[in-house]
Short mmCIF file of C-alpha atoms in Angstrom, two decimals:
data_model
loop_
_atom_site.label_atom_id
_atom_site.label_comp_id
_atom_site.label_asym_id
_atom_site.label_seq_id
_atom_site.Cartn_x
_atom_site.Cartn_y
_atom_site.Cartn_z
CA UNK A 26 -0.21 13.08 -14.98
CA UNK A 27 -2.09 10.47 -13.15
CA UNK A 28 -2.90 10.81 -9.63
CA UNK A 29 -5.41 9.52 -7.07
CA UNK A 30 -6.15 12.32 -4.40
CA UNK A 31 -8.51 12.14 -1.07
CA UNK A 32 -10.34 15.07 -0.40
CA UNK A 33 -10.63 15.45 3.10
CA UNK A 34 -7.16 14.44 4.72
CA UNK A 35 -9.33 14.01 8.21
CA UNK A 36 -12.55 12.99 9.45
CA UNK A 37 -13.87 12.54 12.97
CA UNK A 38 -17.13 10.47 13.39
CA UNK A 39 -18.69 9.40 16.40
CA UNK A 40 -19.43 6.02 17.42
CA UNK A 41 -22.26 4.24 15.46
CA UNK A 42 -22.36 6.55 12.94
CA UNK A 43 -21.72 6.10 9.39
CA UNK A 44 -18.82 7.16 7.84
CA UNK A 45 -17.68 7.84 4.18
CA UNK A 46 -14.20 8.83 2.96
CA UNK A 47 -13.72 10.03 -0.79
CA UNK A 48 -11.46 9.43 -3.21
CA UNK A 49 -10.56 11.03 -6.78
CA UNK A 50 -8.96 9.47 -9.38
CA UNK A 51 -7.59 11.55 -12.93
CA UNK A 52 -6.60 8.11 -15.15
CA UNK A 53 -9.91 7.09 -17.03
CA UNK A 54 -7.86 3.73 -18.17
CA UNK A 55 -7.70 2.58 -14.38
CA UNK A 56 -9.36 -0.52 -14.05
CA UNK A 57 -8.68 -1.84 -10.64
CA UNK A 58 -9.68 0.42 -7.19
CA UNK A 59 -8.10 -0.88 -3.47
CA UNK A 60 -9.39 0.58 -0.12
CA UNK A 61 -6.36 0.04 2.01
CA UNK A 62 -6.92 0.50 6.60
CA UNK A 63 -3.47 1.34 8.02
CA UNK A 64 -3.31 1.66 12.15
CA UNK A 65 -0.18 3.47 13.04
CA UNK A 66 3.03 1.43 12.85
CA UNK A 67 1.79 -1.05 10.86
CA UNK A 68 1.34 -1.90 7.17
CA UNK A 69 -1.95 -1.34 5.12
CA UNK A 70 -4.48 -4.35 5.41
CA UNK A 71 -6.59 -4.56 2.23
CA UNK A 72 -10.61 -4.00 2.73
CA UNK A 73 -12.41 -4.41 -0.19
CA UNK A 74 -11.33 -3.66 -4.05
CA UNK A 75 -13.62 -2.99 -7.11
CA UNK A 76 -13.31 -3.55 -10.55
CA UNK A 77 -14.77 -0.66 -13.14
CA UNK A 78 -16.70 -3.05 -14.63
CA UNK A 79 -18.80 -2.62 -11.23
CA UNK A 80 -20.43 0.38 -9.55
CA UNK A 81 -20.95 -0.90 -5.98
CA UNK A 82 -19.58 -3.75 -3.83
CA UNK A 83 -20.23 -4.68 -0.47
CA UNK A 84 -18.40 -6.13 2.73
CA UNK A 85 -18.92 -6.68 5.73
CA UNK A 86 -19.86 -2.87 7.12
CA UNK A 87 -18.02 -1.19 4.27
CA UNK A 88 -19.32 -0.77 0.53
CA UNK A 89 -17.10 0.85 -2.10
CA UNK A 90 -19.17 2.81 -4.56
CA UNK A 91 -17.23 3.63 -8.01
CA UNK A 92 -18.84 6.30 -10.36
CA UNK A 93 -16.20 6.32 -13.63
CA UNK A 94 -17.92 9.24 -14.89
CA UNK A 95 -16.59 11.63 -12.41
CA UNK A 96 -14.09 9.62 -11.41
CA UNK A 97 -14.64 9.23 -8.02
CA UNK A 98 -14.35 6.70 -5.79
CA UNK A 99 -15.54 6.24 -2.10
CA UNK A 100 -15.48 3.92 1.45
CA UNK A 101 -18.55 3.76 3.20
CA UNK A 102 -18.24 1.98 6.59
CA UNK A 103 -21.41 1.78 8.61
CA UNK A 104 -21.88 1.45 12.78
CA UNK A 105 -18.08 2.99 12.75
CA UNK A 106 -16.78 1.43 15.38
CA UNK A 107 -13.15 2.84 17.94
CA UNK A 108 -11.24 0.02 15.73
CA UNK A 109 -12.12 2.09 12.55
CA UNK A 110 -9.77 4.54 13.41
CA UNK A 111 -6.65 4.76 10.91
CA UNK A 112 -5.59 5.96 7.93
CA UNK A 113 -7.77 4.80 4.61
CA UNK A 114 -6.09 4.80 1.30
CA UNK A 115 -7.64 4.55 -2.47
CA UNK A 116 -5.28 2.80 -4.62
CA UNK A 117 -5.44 2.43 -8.66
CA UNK A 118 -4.09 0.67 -11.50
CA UNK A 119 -4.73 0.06 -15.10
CA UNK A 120 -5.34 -3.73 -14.63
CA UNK A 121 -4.91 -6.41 -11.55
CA UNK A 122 -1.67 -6.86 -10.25
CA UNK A 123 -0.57 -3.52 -12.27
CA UNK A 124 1.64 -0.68 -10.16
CA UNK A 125 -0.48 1.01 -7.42
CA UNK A 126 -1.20 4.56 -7.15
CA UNK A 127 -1.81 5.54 -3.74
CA UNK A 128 -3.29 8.84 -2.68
CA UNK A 129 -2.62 10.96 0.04
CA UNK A 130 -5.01 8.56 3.09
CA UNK A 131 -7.64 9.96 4.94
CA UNK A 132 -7.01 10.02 8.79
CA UNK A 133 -10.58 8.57 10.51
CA UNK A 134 -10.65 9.16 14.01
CA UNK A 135 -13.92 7.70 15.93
CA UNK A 136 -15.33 9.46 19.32
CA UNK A 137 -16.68 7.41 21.56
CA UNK B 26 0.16 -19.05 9.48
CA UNK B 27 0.77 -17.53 5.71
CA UNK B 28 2.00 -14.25 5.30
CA UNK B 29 4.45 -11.39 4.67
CA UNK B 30 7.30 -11.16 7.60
CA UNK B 31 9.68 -7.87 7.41
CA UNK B 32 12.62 -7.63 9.49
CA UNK B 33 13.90 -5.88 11.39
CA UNK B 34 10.75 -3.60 12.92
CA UNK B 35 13.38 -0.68 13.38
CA UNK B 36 16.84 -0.52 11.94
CA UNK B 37 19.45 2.53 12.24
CA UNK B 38 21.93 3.28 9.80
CA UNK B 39 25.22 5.30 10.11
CA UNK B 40 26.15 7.93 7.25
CA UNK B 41 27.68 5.81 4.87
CA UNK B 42 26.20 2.51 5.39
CA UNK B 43 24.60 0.19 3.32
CA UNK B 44 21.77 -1.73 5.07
CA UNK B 45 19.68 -4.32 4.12
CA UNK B 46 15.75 -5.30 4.77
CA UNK B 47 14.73 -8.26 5.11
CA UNK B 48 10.81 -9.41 3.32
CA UNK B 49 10.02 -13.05 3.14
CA UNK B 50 6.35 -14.67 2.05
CA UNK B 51 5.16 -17.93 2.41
CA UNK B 52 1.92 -16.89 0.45
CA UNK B 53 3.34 -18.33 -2.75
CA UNK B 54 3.16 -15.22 -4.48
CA UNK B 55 4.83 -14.92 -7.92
CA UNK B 56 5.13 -10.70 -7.34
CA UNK B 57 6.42 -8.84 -4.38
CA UNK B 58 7.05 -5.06 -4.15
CA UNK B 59 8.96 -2.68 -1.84
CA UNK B 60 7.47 1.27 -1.21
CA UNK B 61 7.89 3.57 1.16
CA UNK B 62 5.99 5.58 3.24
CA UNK B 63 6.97 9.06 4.46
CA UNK B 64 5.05 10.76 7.47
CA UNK B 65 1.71 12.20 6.52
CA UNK B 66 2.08 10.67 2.94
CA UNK B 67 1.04 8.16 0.52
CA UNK B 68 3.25 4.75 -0.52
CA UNK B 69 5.46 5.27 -3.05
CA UNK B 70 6.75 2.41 -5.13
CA UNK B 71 10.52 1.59 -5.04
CA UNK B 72 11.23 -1.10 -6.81
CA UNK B 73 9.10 -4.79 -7.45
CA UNK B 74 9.26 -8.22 -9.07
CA UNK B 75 7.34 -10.31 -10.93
CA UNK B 76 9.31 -12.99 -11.33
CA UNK B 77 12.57 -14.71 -9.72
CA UNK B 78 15.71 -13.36 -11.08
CA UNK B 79 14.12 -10.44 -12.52
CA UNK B 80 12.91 -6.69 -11.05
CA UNK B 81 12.34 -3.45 -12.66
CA UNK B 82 12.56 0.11 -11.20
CA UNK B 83 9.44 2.06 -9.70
CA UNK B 84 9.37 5.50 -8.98
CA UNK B 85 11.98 6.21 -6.54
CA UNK B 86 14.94 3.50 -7.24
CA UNK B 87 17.68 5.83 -7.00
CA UNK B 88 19.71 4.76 -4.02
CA UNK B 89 18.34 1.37 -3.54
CA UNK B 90 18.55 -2.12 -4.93
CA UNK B 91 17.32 -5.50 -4.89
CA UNK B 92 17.66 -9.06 -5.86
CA UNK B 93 15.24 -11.72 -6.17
CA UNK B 94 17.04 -14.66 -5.85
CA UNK B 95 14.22 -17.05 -4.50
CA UNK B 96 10.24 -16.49 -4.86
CA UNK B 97 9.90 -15.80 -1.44
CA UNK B 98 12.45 -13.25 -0.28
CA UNK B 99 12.91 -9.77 -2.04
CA UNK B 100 15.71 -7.94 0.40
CA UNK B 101 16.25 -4.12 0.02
CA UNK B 102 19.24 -2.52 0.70
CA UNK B 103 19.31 0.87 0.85
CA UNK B 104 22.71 2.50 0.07
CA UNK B 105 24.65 5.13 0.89
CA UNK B 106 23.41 6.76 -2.13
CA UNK B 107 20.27 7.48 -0.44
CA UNK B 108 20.99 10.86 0.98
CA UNK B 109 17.29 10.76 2.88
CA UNK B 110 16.68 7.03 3.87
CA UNK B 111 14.54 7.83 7.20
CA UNK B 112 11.27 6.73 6.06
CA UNK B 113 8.57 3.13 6.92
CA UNK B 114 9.46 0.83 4.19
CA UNK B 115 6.52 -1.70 2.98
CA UNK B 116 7.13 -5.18 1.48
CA UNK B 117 4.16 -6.81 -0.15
CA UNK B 118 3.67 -9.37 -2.48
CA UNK B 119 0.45 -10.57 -4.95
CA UNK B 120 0.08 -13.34 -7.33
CA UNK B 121 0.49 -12.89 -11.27
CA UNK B 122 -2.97 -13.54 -13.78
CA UNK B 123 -6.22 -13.69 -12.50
CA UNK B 124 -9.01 -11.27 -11.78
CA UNK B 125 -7.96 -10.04 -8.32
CA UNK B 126 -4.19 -9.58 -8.15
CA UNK B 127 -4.37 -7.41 -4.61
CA UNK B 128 -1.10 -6.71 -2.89
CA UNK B 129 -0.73 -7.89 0.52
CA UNK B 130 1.47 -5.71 2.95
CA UNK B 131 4.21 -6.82 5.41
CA UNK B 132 4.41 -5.42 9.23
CA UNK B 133 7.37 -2.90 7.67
CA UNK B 134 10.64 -1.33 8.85
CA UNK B 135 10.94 1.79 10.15
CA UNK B 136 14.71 2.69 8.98
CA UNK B 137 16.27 5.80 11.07
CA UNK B 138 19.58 7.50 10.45
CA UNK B 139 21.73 8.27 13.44
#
């Protein structure tokens, strides 16, 4: 069936470093990728999205690289700041607007 | 200020009670959605709307309803058929067409059973 799966449930980073979280993704007909920050208590706020018509986008301190062949999907935030530190999602769909898949989150947790 | 309110933050329900959530938008958003969240887990989707006076089913509708009455408000009420309702439930809504139809995510409501 489809999913979309993290593969490290936690990662620990110190300050200023750079840190990437991972995604996996089994649907080859998704079309639409969301990075999703959740703090506890509090819904997701939406980072940054991709389309798969694009391999790499870029923020401000986070890119999202997309590689379709595998099927993988990551979050790279650089400088990681103490304010980093929640839980990331991946979600997919088939098109904009479509039902979101979530995966499982990644818990980032940033020592000063 | 626009955005997606949720009320209330925390809400307790007796065995046997039907309760409702509140999720209004002043984003003028043509979709809204409700999920929920269990501890350690994902969001998974409940039920959502793309247009007033229509809604379809997600994943997990057993036990729940809505109504979309107006564009902006999309109340669930979770009933007493929902034999495990202690869970954070997320409202958010999106616009229809376009290239970027993100969903935007309320505050939520953590919903506890006494």
């Amino acid at each position: 069936g489809e999913s979309v799966g993290l593969h490290l449930p936690t990662l620990s980073v110190q300050e200023g470093d750079n840190s990437i979280i991972n995604c996996a993704y089994s649907n080859s007909a998704s079309d639409y990728f969301i990075w999703y920050k959740q703090e506890s208590g509090k819904g997701p706020q939406f980072i940054i999205d991709i389309r798969s018509n694009m391999d790499k986008r870029q923020g401000q301190r986070v890119t999202v690289l997309l590689n379709k062949t595998v099927k993988h999907l990551s979050l790279q935030i650089a400088a990681t700041q103490p304010g980093d530190s929640a839980v990331y999602f991946c979600a997919e769909s088939n098109k904009p607007g479509g039902k979101l898949i979530f995966g499982q989150g990644t818990e980032l947790s940033v020592k000063p | 200020d626009g955005g997606i309110t949720q009320s209330p933050k925390y809400l307790f329900r007796k065995e046997g009670q039907n309760v409702t959530l509140s999720c209004e938008q002043n984003l003028n958003h043509d979709a809204m959605y409700w999920y929920r969240q269990d501890p350690g887990q994902g969001l998974r989707l409940i039920y959502y709307s793309q247009i007033v006076n229509d809604f379809q089913k997600g994943d997990i509708a057993e036990g729940y309803s809505v109504s979309r009455e107006k564009k902006e408000s999309f109340p669930l009420t979770v009933t007493s058929a929902q034999k495990n309702p202690t869970a954070f439930y997320l409202c958010a809504s999106s616009i229809v067409g376009g290239s970027r139809e993100t969903q935007y995510f309320g505050p939520g409501t953590r919903l506890l059973v006494l």
